[in-house]
Amino acid sequence: MVKRSLQASLNGIQEAKRAFARKGWTQDNLAGEVNLKTRQPIWRFFSGRPVERHTFIEICLVLELNWREIAIDPPAEFLELQEYPQPPVLHIDKLVQQVRSQRFDKIQDQCGILQLLDVSHPVAIDDIYIDVNILEQIASQQWVEISDLQNLDPKDFDRFGLGEIDQNQIPGMNVVETYSKLRVLGKPGVGKTTFLQYLAIQCNHGAFAAHQIPIFITLRNFAQESKISNEFSLLKYIRQEFFTSKISDPSVIETLLSEGRVLLLLDGMDEILNQESNAVLSEIRRFSEKYHKNKFVATCRTASQKLRLRGFTDVEIAPLTSEQIRAFAQKWFVAFTKTNIQDGQAQSVQFLEKLELPENWQFRQLIVTPLFLHLACWIFHGKDKFPIKRTDFYKQGLDLLLGKWDEARGIERDEVYRGFLLPQKLKLLSQIAAATFEQGQYFFEQRIVEQYIGDYIQNLTKIPMDTDELQVESEAALKAMEAQHGLLAERARGIFSFSYLAFQEYFTARKIVASHNLQAFEQALSGLVSHITDPHWREIFLLTATMLKSADGLVQLMKQQIDTLVAEDPYLQDFLTWASQKSRTVPTQTKDATVRAFYLALSRTPHIASHFALASTLDQGMFLDAALDDLLLECAIDGNQDFAHIHACGEAMSNILGIVLDVGLHKSLQQLSDQLPNSDQSQQRFELWSQTSYSAWAEQVKKTVVNYRNINHEWQFSSEQEQVLQRYYDANKLLLDCLHSNCEVTAAIRQEIEATLLLPQKELEDREWQ
């Protein structure tokens, strides 16, 4: 009979004390790690007194010691399960199949369905699940210089540290097969729980880990039940799980665990309240070391990764790739379209096509997690389009992250940010976003963001706090903000950013709109308008315009600022005057501003006028001028004019003659066309005409076009003027985009702005006097 107690030898006690000293714990700490209610067994252990066998072994395991080397006269054989009659090992495969059969329905019910947000009915996991990819390097653990991040392109911002830029992605199933103890990290909504459920279902069907049985444990449920009983025991919890499947023999689970036939899935380490986390983690550590032959997979939010598990390998779920987004959307619309599969597939195609439109690139940056992709599909499903106001989508996404997501799953979090209410959280995030964005910081050091948080806390409490206390409060608030809703994320060691650039932009715009009084509001709008030529602020303008109850003041300030860009340059004013005059000579249904935009682009950059941002469909007169401009450009090519080139000029002239309505212009162009040599002439005569007559012919074409159509004045801009014009064009385009963004602007102001776009200063002043 193996003795039921063990005691340490003198040498064993000395070795244990050295290991204990290296840990830096107290005896109470060690008792907690071993899951003891008192420290008396610890005292007995270090005093060389007898200690219960299992406690002795667990103390040694926690201290990373070989219990046989510590104990006096350790037993030659050690059978932990001797009190239970065990079936022969030869029958273990049969036992696995029997238990899997008995628990099959339980696992299917527990893990086979998903309750998606805002959806009133459950969805089968196979109908919606797509394989996830894994990053083996955790971005927030890497060392990166902040100077390396500041020039990152906005469209790459959200992907930094998430695998698309700097590391390979590995299929999730492959990673689980590789590691026996795995902890899967991820930000809110990336699909950590769904991944575990999928593993359970695959194992339940024998498609994965066929020699094991799945056990899925929601750790917050385990913690709540353990707190009631005051005993944190995974073994007892699993026995209760088995009992619900009518498996009452305790030797069954002991045998399976001892033989390594369990796939233990532990979901939501971050969802355990602080007061229970140490006990739960200690029990996971103890259990995984005792039954080390089994496979363990736990999940945790990335920001809570400091809840370490010894012996577990940490990996992180990667953002969805384009292929995964496509696969998810196809499954989603088929699953939720009530008519038939074909309609669902058709709507998924429509969703993906509209997602690829240039104006929807912000949506593409956000929907790299299943949570936001589901939200985007749900909104599109109801309207067959994305919301015109992106702020509506952002607001729904923020509602999810700031509480609705946890609330829908019944998760209770520890008190955060000194008990801030939702409006206070939004205000704090808005202040951080605005302050960092104003300084051009997409990424910021931890000390910087903690300083912003500290200032906010100090202003909110109105009670003086010493520096150390404020620093502790600020750091705790930052960690809570990262862990609980993920809006701020540690991208590399000590370097933070908003988890999505879209949210930093949204909160910055919100700070402008939420200015507390009229004077502050006017200053905020003026500050915004000062950035009108900075492309990084483009989205802030669009968001602010749609969030304002009335955007009249904003668009008027934008128009005034735009006009000042070219007001002091006489040559540019002459350029605008010519475009305005030319636009009035073209009989068209197109708006005057569009025609002015067309001619400004035509004279400044030939060949792109028809694609210029402010221009729409060309009418006949504008089309003729574009064709004539192309002809003049062709004629102006320097060098020897070979037959092919002159033939091309002739072809262009013939095409133009077909659309010219003006009799005088048609006659002049016809005469010039008749002067061109034809293909029947000898090579010698052709070369003679090219050398003696081509230059004069090309100059006559130019004079004819200028005389009849008033184009091709050969405007000569300096490089500085070119830059000013580009900024002027881009700013006007931004103003128009704001007007077309479904913002609230009165009809009179909208009409006035559209009518005066691209006008020279003198014409603007004349309109003011009318």
PDB file of N, CA, C and O in Angstrom, residues 11 37 145 178 250 311 386 522 556 572 691 702 716 724 738 762:
ATOM      1  N   ASN A  11      18.158  17.504   3.040  1.00  0.00           N
ATOM      2  CA  ASN A  11      18.684  18.075   1.787  1.00  0.00           C
ATOM      3  C   ASN A  11      17.538  18.600   0.909  1.00  0.00           C
ATOM      4  O   ASN A  11      17.666  19.626   0.244  1.00  0.00           O
ATOM      5  N   LYS A  37      -6.248  26.437   1.349  1.00  0.00           N
ATOM      6  CA  LYS A  37      -7.021  27.432   2.081  1.00  0.00           C
ATOM      7  C   LYS A  37      -6.181  28.098   3.165  1.00  0.00           C
ATOM      8  O   LYS A  37      -6.441  29.236   3.547  1.00  0.00           O
ATOM      9  N   GLU A 145      11.132  51.184 -32.703  1.00  0.00           N
ATOM     10  CA  GLU A 145      11.311  52.613 -32.462  1.00  0.00           C
ATOM     11  C   GLU A 145      10.096  53.363 -32.997  1.00  0.00           C
ATOM     12  O   GLU A 145       9.643  53.114 -34.112  1.00  0.00           O
ATOM     13  N   THR A 178       0.471  21.654 -33.454  1.00  0.00           N
ATOM     14  CA  THR A 178       1.900  21.765 -33.171  1.00  0.00           C
ATOM     15  C   THR A 178       2.194  21.833 -31.677  1.00  0.00           C
ATOM     16  O   THR A 178       3.171  21.236 -31.202  1.00  0.00           O
ATOM     17  N   PRO A 250     -16.136   8.167 -11.511  1.00  0.00           N
ATOM     18  CA  PRO A 250     -15.012   9.114 -11.496  1.00  0.00           C
ATOM     19  C   PRO A 250     -13.753   8.553 -12.127  1.00  0.00           C
ATOM     20  O   PRO A 250     -12.873   9.309 -12.543  1.00  0.00           O
ATOM     21  N   GLY A 311       4.427  27.281 -19.249  1.00  0.00           N
ATOM     22  CA  GLY A 311       4.399  26.118 -20.127  1.00  0.00           C
ATOM     23  C   GLY A 311       3.518  26.279 -21.343  1.00  0.00           C
ATOM     24  O   GLY A 311       3.549  25.449 -22.255  1.00  0.00           O
ATOM     25  N   PHE A 386     -23.840  50.478 -48.118  1.00  0.00           N
ATOM     26  CA  PHE A 386     -23.189  50.913 -46.893  1.00  0.00           C
ATOM     27  C   PHE A 386     -23.773  52.274 -46.501  1.00  0.00           C
ATOM     28  O   PHE A 386     -24.202  53.045 -47.364  1.00  0.00           O
ATOM     29  N   GLU A 522     -16.381  77.675 -32.336  1.00  0.00           N
ATOM     30  CA  GLU A 522     -15.867  78.458 -33.465  1.00  0.00           C
ATOM     31  C   GLU A 522     -14.353  78.308 -33.587  1.00  0.00           C
ATOM     32  O   GLU A 522     -13.813  78.216 -34.693  1.00  0.00           O
ATOM     33  N   GLN A 556     -18.914  77.130 -45.141  1.00  0.00           N
ATOM     34  CA  GLN A 556     -18.610  78.525 -45.482  1.00  0.00           C
ATOM     35  C   GLN A 556     -17.168  78.876 -45.124  1.00  0.00           C
ATOM     36  O   GLN A 556     -16.474  79.540 -45.903  1.00  0.00           O
ATOM     37  N   LEU A 572      -2.390  83.397 -61.315  1.00  0.00           N
ATOM     38  CA  LEU A 572      -3.395  82.365 -61.053  1.00  0.00           C
ATOM     39  C   LEU A 572      -4.797  82.940 -61.149  1.00  0.00           C
ATOM     40  O   LEU A 572      -5.728  82.253 -61.596  1.00  0.00           O
ATOM     41  N   GLN A 691       9.762  68.347 -93.863  1.00  0.00           N
ATOM     42  CA  GLN A 691      10.849  69.230 -93.454  1.00  0.00           C
ATOM     43  C   GLN A 691      10.544  70.699 -93.706  1.00  0.00           C
ATOM     44  O   GLN A 691      10.945  71.568 -92.936  1.00  0.00           O
ATOM     45  N   LYS A 702      -2.725  75.510 -84.498  1.00  0.00           N
ATOM     46  CA  LYS A 702      -2.800  76.097 -83.153  1.00  0.00           C
ATOM     47  C   LYS A 702      -3.531  77.440 -83.195  1.00  0.00           C
ATOM     48  O   LYS A 702      -4.421  77.704 -82.367  1.00  0.00           O
ATOM     49  N   GLN A 716       2.068  78.979 -68.338  1.00  0.00           N
ATOM     50  CA  GLN A 716       3.363  78.561 -67.807  1.00  0.00           C
ATOM     51  C   GLN A 716       3.381  78.788 -66.287  1.00  0.00           C
ATOM     52  O   GLN A 716       3.459  79.921 -65.822  1.00  0.00           O
ATOM     53  N   VAL A 724       0.428  75.007 -55.566  1.00  0.00           N
ATOM     54  CA  VAL A 724      -0.719  75.775 -55.061  1.00  0.00           C
ATOM     55  C   VAL A 724      -1.996  75.350 -55.780  1.00  0.00           C
ATOM     56  O   VAL A 724      -3.044  75.146 -55.145  1.00  0.00           O
ATOM     57  N   CYS A 738     -17.784  67.031 -48.986  1.00  0.00           N
ATOM     58  CA  CYS A 738     -18.511  67.338 -47.744  1.00  0.00           C
ATOM     59  C   CYS A 738     -19.973  67.673 -48.051  1.00  0.00           C
ATOM     60  O   CYS A 738     -20.885  67.209 -47.363  1.00  0.00           O
ATOM     61  N   LYS A 762     -12.169  88.620 -58.293  1.00  0.00           N
ATOM     62  CA  LYS A 762     -12.967  89.771 -58.736  1.00  0.00           C
ATOM     63  C   LYS A 762     -14.424  89.375 -58.932  1.00  0.00           C
ATOM     64  O   LYS A 762     -15.338  90.110 -58.526  1.00  0.00           O
TER      65      LYS A 762
END
